[in-house]
């Protein structure tokens, strides 16, 4: 069955970015000039997704406004002859993808956010795309998962090796055998294990292709110690009755979910952006020299 639908959870409180997230969604934080959530929606579009459900919460209205039209702004740009900016604004509204919204009333975990998409998804395979991970590769990672699914009909989770000392930040897989290059049978999935108990260094990285059988499992899933329903736990349960595979991502992952890597990502993009790349490059080289002199 064709994979047409995606769920993007965007209800998190973004406390790692306080105070900026007190009144604005972290998904609207820009990488140079584009909100992070737009990168995710563009990846969905490039992967052939037709319908997206964004699960939002309080203080998230500006996400809806961003993908809506802004007639006042567009009229102003038209009058001033700023046709490039006008086109940019209109393209965001007319991405050729349907965006729907629902709210998660309480921060009850990723599993709970995904469970809110049950009637939107119905009886189809779908993808989950987390906004903290920006993925770069020739073929978008979401499309890579869809291609795997079209060969295996199995739920498939994107993974990537991470430094061992960081495994406690991620869902981690216990790999079994490699059934095709870069495609792994999984024994178990464990959410945020302690470093010395992690079954491998392969981390779940924010793109999931799931069959709809995950929904009845999520509905029964007990919250973890922190009171959150974990998607990883539900995937582990599903893997006991229908296999869930892991696809190893070989491209570049930018984590925009914490301050340090957010700044690094902004610099990397700034070094590629046509309007900033030359001046930023010069600035970084000069700054590097200055910092070295201080040492
Ligand atoms: C979530 C998932 C985790 C996954 C991670 C990827 O955690 O629960 O399994 O490895 O995203 O970014 P979070 O970063 O929201 O705590």
Short mmCIF file of C-alpha atoms and ligand atoms in Angstrom, two decimals, residues 16 26 110-111 130-133 135 157-158 167-172 190-192 202-208 228-233 235 253 255 257, ligand 1:
data_model
loop_
_atom_site.label_atom_id
_atom_site.label_comp_id
_atom_site.label_asym_id
_atom_site.label_seq_id
_atom_site.Cartn_x
_atom_site.Cartn_y
_atom_site.Cartn_z
CA UNK A 16 15.69 23.20 26.58
CA UNK A 26 10.54 25.69 19.32
CA UNK A 110 5.60 10.94 22.11
CA UNK A 111 3.46 7.78 22.12
CA UNK A 130 10.36 14.31 14.60
CA UNK A 131 11.16 17.98 14.31
CA UNK A 132 14.44 17.92 16.26
CA UNK A 133 16.26 15.96 13.56
CA UNK A 135 18.37 14.91 7.79
CA UNK A 157 12.74 2.65 11.99
CA UNK A 158 15.68 4.86 11.00
CA UNK A 167 23.08 6.41 24.17
CA UNK A 168 21.07 7.46 27.23
CA UNK A 169 19.52 10.28 25.15
CA UNK A 170 17.94 7.96 22.58
CA UNK A 171 15.81 4.95 21.83
CA UNK A 172 18.36 2.17 21.22
CA UNK A 190 14.69 0.22 24.56
CA UNK A 191 14.01 3.88 25.33
CA UNK A 192 16.92 5.85 26.83
CA UNK A 202 22.44 2.27 17.20
CA UNK A 203 20.06 5.10 18.07
CA UNK A 204 16.56 5.81 16.77
CA UNK A 205 16.84 9.13 14.94
CA UNK A 206 13.45 10.68 14.43
CA UNK A 207 12.00 8.99 11.31
CA UNK A 208 9.69 6.00 11.63
CA UNK A 228 4.97 9.49 29.56
CA UNK A 229 3.77 7.02 26.96
CA UNK A 230 6.82 6.06 24.91
CA UNK A 231 6.57 5.26 21.21
CA UNK A 232 9.70 3.10 21.56
CA UNK A 233 7.95 0.85 24.13
CA UNK A 235 7.33 -0.44 18.89
CA UNK A 253 21.95 14.33 10.80
CA UNK A 255 20.12 17.76 15.83
CA UNK A 257 16.88 19.87 19.77
C1 LIG B 1 12.71 10.88 20.99
C2 LIG B 1 12.47 9.37 21.08
C3 LIG B 1 13.80 8.61 21.08
C4 LIG B 1 14.61 9.00 19.85
C5 LIG B 1 14.80 10.52 19.79
C6 LIG B 1 15.45 10.92 18.47
O1 LIG B 1 13.34 11.30 22.19
O2 LIG B 1 11.72 9.09 22.25
O3 LIG B 1 13.55 7.22 21.08
O4 LIG B 1 15.86 8.35 19.89
O5 LIG B 1 13.53 11.20 19.88
O6 LIG B 1 15.73 12.30 18.42
P1 LIG B 1 13.43 12.86 22.63
O7 LIG B 1 14.63 13.43 21.95
O8 LIG B 1 12.15 13.52 22.21
O9 LIG B 1 13.59 12.83 24.13
#
